Amino acid sequence: MPSLIRRLATAAFLFTITTTAFPLFPRDVQWSFDLYPTTSCNGTGELHAGSGSTGCRADLNTVASAYTLNTIADGCRIEFFDNTMCDGNDISDVAGPMTSTQTCRVPNLKRQYASYQVSCEKDEV
């Protein structure tokens, strides 16, 4: 039951940020995922969503042990890192359009997620 409530809340959030007239929210969500403190993706998730590429994002509330991918557009890719500097030597996982959504994913080798960055082809020069 909590999974259904979470999915409905995520769907409502995504609908809101794609249709709202408020300038504080992006109008076209290209990617969205939830980070979890446990490897079973239970408890309160931390939603991250956006449009286009980002730089290194280490402003996570806590170091995460798992994530679920909600959506990711063609041409975008999310890299999750085991450190707060998006150091390429410490990649924990990569998500792209072929990654299954709403599936609990945990990093390899008992790592955690401490930062991420998103690259979208449309934004590349």
CSV table of C-alpha atoms in Angstrom, one decimal:
chain,number,residue,atom,x,y,z
A,1,MET,CA,0.0,0.0,0.0
A,2,PRO,CA,2.8,2.5,0.8
A,3,SER,CA,4.2,1.8,-2.7
A,4,LEU,CA,0.9,2.7,-4.3
A,5,ILE,CA,0.7,5.9,-2.3
A,6,ARG,CA,4.3,6.8,-3.2
A,7,ARG,CA,3.6,6.3,-6.9
A,8,LEU,CA,0.5,8.4,-6.8
A,9,ALA,CA,2.4,11.1,-4.9
A,10,THR,CA,5.2,11.0,-7.5
A,11,ALA,CA,2.8,11.1,-10.4
A,12,ALA,CA,1.0,14.1,-8.8
A,13,PHE,CA,4.3,15.9,-8.2
A,14,LEU,CA,5.5,15.3,-11.8
A,15,PHE,CA,2.1,16.5,-13.1
A,16,THR,CA,2.3,19.6,-11.0
A,17,ILE,CA,5.8,20.6,-12.0
A,18,THR,CA,5.1,20.0,-15.7
A,19,THR,CA,1.8,22.0,-15.8
A,20,THR,CA,2.3,24.7,-13.2
A,21,ALA,CA,2.4,28.4,-14.2
A,22,PHE,CA,4.8,29.2,-11.3
A,23,PRO,CA,8.3,30.1,-12.5
A,24,LEU,CA,10.0,28.4,-9.6
A,25,PHE,CA,9.4,24.9,-11.1
A,26,PRO,CA,10.8,23.5,-14.4
A,27,ARG,CA,8.1,23.0,-17.0
A,28,ASP,CA,9.6,20.0,-18.7
A,29,VAL,CA,10.9,17.3,-16.4
A,30,GLN,CA,13.4,15.2,-18.3
A,31,TRP,CA,14.6,13.1,-15.3
A,32,SER,CA,13.4,12.2,-11.9
A,33,PHE,CA,14.5,9.8,-9.1
A,34,ASP,CA,14.1,9.1,-5.4
A,35,LEU,CA,17.1,8.4,-3.1
A,36,TYR,CA,16.5,6.2,0.0
A,37,PRO,CA,18.5,5.7,3.2
A,38,THR,CA,18.0,2.0,3.1
A,39,THR,CA,18.9,-0.7,0.5
A,40,SER,CA,15.3,-1.8,0.4
A,41,CYS,CA,13.9,1.6,-0.8
A,42,ASN,CA,11.6,1.8,2.1
A,43,GLY,CA,11.1,4.8,4.3
A,44,THR,CA,10.9,8.4,3.1
A,45,GLY,CA,12.6,9.0,-0.3
A,46,GLU,CA,14.3,12.2,-1.3
A,47,LEU,CA,12.9,13.3,-4.7
A,48,HIS,CA,15.3,14.8,-7.3
A,49,ALA,CA,13.9,16.1,-10.6
A,50,GLY,CA,15.0,18.4,-13.3
A,51,SER,CA,15.3,19.4,-16.9
A,52,GLY,CA,18.6,19.2,-18.8
A,53,SER,CA,22.1,18.7,-17.6
A,54,THR,CA,23.4,19.6,-14.2
A,55,GLY,CA,26.8,20.0,-12.7
A,56,CYS,CA,27.8,17.9,-9.7
A,57,ARG,CA,25.0,17.8,-7.2
A,58,ALA,CA,26.2,16.8,-3.7
A,59,ASP,CA,23.4,18.7,-1.8
A,60,LEU,CA,21.8,15.4,-0.7
A,61,ASN,CA,20.1,15.4,2.7
A,62,THR,CA,21.9,12.1,3.5
A,63,VAL,CA,24.2,9.7,1.8
A,64,ALA,CA,21.8,7.3,0.1
A,65,SER,CA,21.9,3.5,0.0
A,66,ALA,CA,19.5,3.0,-2.9
A,67,TYR,CA,17.3,4.8,-5.5
A,68,THR,CA,14.3,4.3,-7.8
A,69,LEU,CA,14.3,5.9,-11.2
A,70,ASN,CA,10.9,7.6,-12.0
A,71,THR,CA,11.6,8.9,-15.5
A,72,ILE,CA,14.5,9.8,-17.8
A,73,ALA,CA,14.3,11.2,-21.3
A,74,ASP,CA,16.1,9.9,-24.3
A,75,GLY,CA,19.5,11.5,-24.6
A,76,CYS,CA,19.9,11.9,-20.8
A,77,ARG,CA,22.0,9.9,-18.4
A,78,ILE,CA,22.4,10.1,-14.6
A,79,GLU,CA,25.7,9.2,-13.0
A,80,PHE,CA,25.7,8.4,-9.3
A,81,PHE,CA,28.9,8.7,-7.3
A,82,ASP,CA,30.3,7.3,-4.1
A,83,ASN,CA,31.8,10.7,-3.1
A,84,THR,CA,30.7,14.3,-2.9
A,85,MET,CA,32.8,15.5,-5.8
A,86,CYS,CA,31.4,13.5,-8.7
A,87,ASP,CA,34.8,11.9,-9.1
A,88,GLY,CA,34.6,9.6,-12.1
A,89,ASN,CA,36.7,7.0,-10.4
A,90,ASP,CA,34.0,6.4,-7.9
A,91,ILE,CA,30.9,5.9,-10.0
A,92,SER,CA,28.4,3.8,-8.2
A,93,ASP,CA,25.8,3.5,-10.9
A,94,VAL,CA,24.6,4.9,-14.2
A,95,ALA,CA,20.9,5.3,-15.2
A,96,GLY,CA,19.7,6.0,-18.7
A,97,PRO,CA,16.5,5.6,-20.8
A,98,MET,CA,16.9,1.8,-20.8
A,99,THR,CA,17.1,1.6,-17.0
A,100,SER,CA,13.9,0.1,-15.6
A,101,THR,CA,11.8,2.6,-13.6
A,102,GLN,CA,10.3,2.1,-10.1
A,103,THR,CA,12.8,-0.7,-9.4
A,104,CYS,CA,14.9,-0.4,-6.2
A,105,ARG,CA,18.6,-0.1,-7.3
A,106,VAL,CA,21.5,-0.5,-4.9
A,107,PRO,CA,25.1,0.4,-5.7
A,108,ASN,CA,27.7,-2.3,-6.5
A,109,LEU,CA,30.3,-3.3,-3.9
A,110,LYS,CA,28.4,-2.0,-0.9
A,111,ARG,CA,28.9,1.6,-2.0
A,112,GLN,CA,26.5,4.5,-1.4
A,113,TYR,CA,25.3,7.5,-3.4
A,114,ALA,CA,26.8,10.8,-2.2
A,115,SER,CA,26.5,12.9,-5.3
A,116,TYR,CA,25.2,12.8,-8.9
A,117,GLN,CA,25.3,14.6,-12.2
A,118,VAL,CA,23.0,14.5,-15.2
A,119,SER,CA,24.1,14.9,-18.8
A,120,CYS,CA,21.5,15.5,-21.6
A,121,GLU,CA,22.5,15.6,-25.3
A,122,LYS,CA,20.4,18.6,-26.0
A,123,ASP,CA,22.4,20.7,-23.6
A,124,GLU,CA,25.8,19.6,-25.0
A,125,VAL,CA,27.6,22.2,-27.2
